[in-house]
Amino acid sequence: MISRAADILRLLGEDTGGLSLGQIATRVKLPRSTVQRIVAALSVEGFISTEKGYGGIKLGPEIQSLAQAAEADMRDRLRPVMKRIADETGETVDLAVLDGDGMLFVDQVVGSQRLRTVSSIGERFPLTTTANGKAALAAMEPARATRLILDELDGNPDRPLADLLSEVQAIRDGALARDENEHTEGVCALGFAISDAAGDIYALSTPVPATRYERVKTHLESVLRKHLTDSID
């Protein structure tokens, strides 16, 4: 029962738009009656919301409160690592968390460079054109990553699926994630992702103006690789 409830909660975490009982039953491969009983129990505890007129069944306030507490804990844990990277490179360091089908920007340490890139906390980023997004794709199960990539590409001929899958596999094999003028012209970034105990995926990335990216790239890679170990410990 617990594992089945966990499967449903994970599914709702991936598809934040809301799902019907039938959609959930199909996706988790359980009888609709079983799903209905689990959903009813989770609803009583506040872990999911089943209010009509709001897009179907979604994660509820209690699970969202727990997620926010975990996110705050992760920010506290990673902030010293972010500060060390910023101190050693002079570059801004961003922290984002996988949120449904995109990356949610949750924290930042601003670098000392006079020319720098700064985003707003709460901003969302796509997965296939950002360093933090590609890092997150590499940190998840390949089947889920492929589904999210296909959803985001949606037939875009400028982003060949084979190329993206190859790039994500290279990150799984140890490469840093890269965004070289892909998401925003004139901005490049390197990054990596880690998962917390609950399986949520976070990504650290360092956005750099393209005008100095080639000059600082090697040093930035070295610093990020060194502190990747710090963020996992």
Short mmCIF file of C-alpha atoms in Angstrom, two decimals, residues 85-193:
data_model
loop_
_atom_site.label_atom_id
_atom_site.label_comp_id
_atom_site.label_asym_id
_atom_site.label_seq_id
_atom_site.Cartn_x
_atom_site.Cartn_y
_atom_site.Cartn_z
CA ILE A 85 32.60 28.25 -6.15
CA ALA A 86 31.73 31.95 -6.44
CA ASP A 87 34.79 32.95 -4.40
CA GLU A 88 37.17 30.81 -6.46
CA THR A 89 35.80 31.81 -9.87
CA GLY A 90 34.29 35.27 -9.37
CA GLU A 91 31.21 33.94 -11.21
CA THR A 92 27.58 33.81 -10.15
CA VAL A 93 26.31 30.42 -8.94
CA ASP A 94 22.64 29.44 -9.36
CA LEU A 95 20.64 26.71 -7.62
CA ALA A 96 17.57 25.23 -9.31
CA VAL A 97 15.30 22.29 -8.50
CA LEU A 98 13.45 20.04 -10.92
CA ASP A 99 9.81 21.11 -10.74
CA GLY A 100 7.54 19.05 -12.97
CA ASP A 101 8.74 19.60 -16.52
CA GLY A 102 11.19 22.44 -15.84
CA MET A 103 13.79 23.84 -13.48
CA LEU A 104 12.73 26.27 -10.75
CA PHE A 105 15.36 28.81 -9.70
CA VAL A 106 15.51 28.81 -5.87
CA ASP A 107 18.80 30.43 -4.78
CA GLN A 108 21.82 32.34 -6.02
CA VAL A 109 25.23 33.58 -4.92
CA VAL A 110 26.18 36.60 -7.03
CA GLY A 111 29.76 36.66 -8.31
CA SER A 112 32.28 39.47 -8.03
CA GLN A 113 32.68 40.06 -11.77
CA ARG A 114 31.44 43.47 -12.91
CA LEU A 115 29.86 41.95 -16.01
CA ARG A 116 27.66 39.10 -14.86
CA THR A 117 24.32 37.39 -15.49
CA VAL A 118 21.66 37.48 -12.80
CA SER A 119 18.25 35.76 -12.92
CA SER A 120 15.32 36.17 -10.54
CA ILE A 121 14.46 33.61 -7.87
CA GLY A 122 11.21 31.93 -8.87
CA GLU A 123 12.06 32.02 -12.58
CA ARG A 124 11.59 28.76 -14.50
CA PHE A 125 14.03 27.31 -17.02
CA PRO A 126 13.56 24.67 -19.74
CA LEU A 127 15.36 21.33 -19.55
CA THR A 128 16.91 20.90 -22.98
CA THR A 129 18.66 24.24 -23.48
CA THR A 130 20.09 24.98 -20.02
CA ALA A 131 23.01 23.55 -18.07
CA ASN A 132 20.88 22.97 -14.97
CA GLY A 133 18.15 21.32 -17.05
CA LYS A 134 20.50 18.97 -18.89
CA ALA A 135 22.19 18.07 -15.60
CA ALA A 136 18.79 17.20 -14.11
CA LEU A 137 17.87 15.07 -17.14
CA ALA A 138 21.09 13.10 -16.68
CA ALA A 139 20.31 12.53 -12.99
CA MET A 140 16.91 10.89 -13.60
CA GLU A 141 15.85 7.55 -15.06
CA PRO A 142 16.54 7.44 -18.81
CA ALA A 143 12.92 6.68 -19.72
CA ARG A 144 11.65 9.67 -17.76
CA ALA A 145 14.35 11.89 -19.24
CA THR A 146 13.46 10.84 -22.78
CA ARG A 147 9.76 11.54 -22.18
CA LEU A 148 10.49 15.02 -20.83
CA ILE A 149 12.84 15.76 -23.71
CA LEU A 150 10.22 14.70 -26.26
CA ASP A 151 7.56 16.80 -24.54
CA GLU A 152 9.80 19.87 -24.62
CA LEU A 153 11.05 19.40 -28.17
CA ASP A 154 7.55 18.76 -29.52
CA GLY A 155 8.78 18.30 -33.07
CA ASN A 156 11.34 21.13 -33.02
CA PRO A 157 13.71 20.26 -35.91
CA ASP A 158 16.41 22.58 -34.54
CA ARG A 159 16.99 20.25 -31.56
CA PRO A 160 17.67 16.71 -32.88
CA LEU A 161 16.60 14.11 -30.33
CA ALA A 162 19.62 11.89 -30.98
CA ASP A 163 22.01 14.75 -30.25
CA LEU A 164 20.31 15.60 -26.97
CA LEU A 165 20.17 11.99 -25.83
CA SER A 166 23.87 11.64 -26.61
CA GLU A 167 24.66 14.80 -24.68
CA VAL A 168 22.65 13.67 -21.66
CA GLN A 169 24.39 10.28 -21.71
CA ALA A 170 27.78 12.01 -21.74
CA ILE A 171 26.74 13.91 -18.59
CA ARG A 172 25.72 10.60 -16.97
CA ASP A 173 29.18 9.32 -17.86
CA GLY A 174 30.87 12.20 -16.03
CA ALA A 175 30.80 15.28 -18.25
CA LEU A 176 29.61 18.60 -16.88
CA ALA A 177 26.34 19.91 -18.32
CA ARG A 178 26.77 22.80 -20.77
CA ASP A 179 24.69 25.62 -22.18
CA GLU A 180 26.68 27.46 -24.83
CA ASN A 181 24.43 30.27 -26.10
CA GLU A 182 21.46 27.88 -26.22
CA HIS A 183 18.95 29.28 -23.75
CA THR A 184 19.96 32.95 -24.02
CA GLU A 185 22.21 34.39 -26.70
CA GLY A 186 25.33 35.81 -25.08
CA VAL A 187 25.13 33.61 -21.96
CA CYS A 188 26.92 30.30 -21.38
CA ALA A 189 26.88 28.02 -18.35
CA LEU A 190 28.33 24.86 -16.83
CA GLY A 191 26.64 22.80 -14.14
CA PHE A 192 25.96 19.52 -12.37
CA ALA A 193 23.03 17.93 -10.53
#
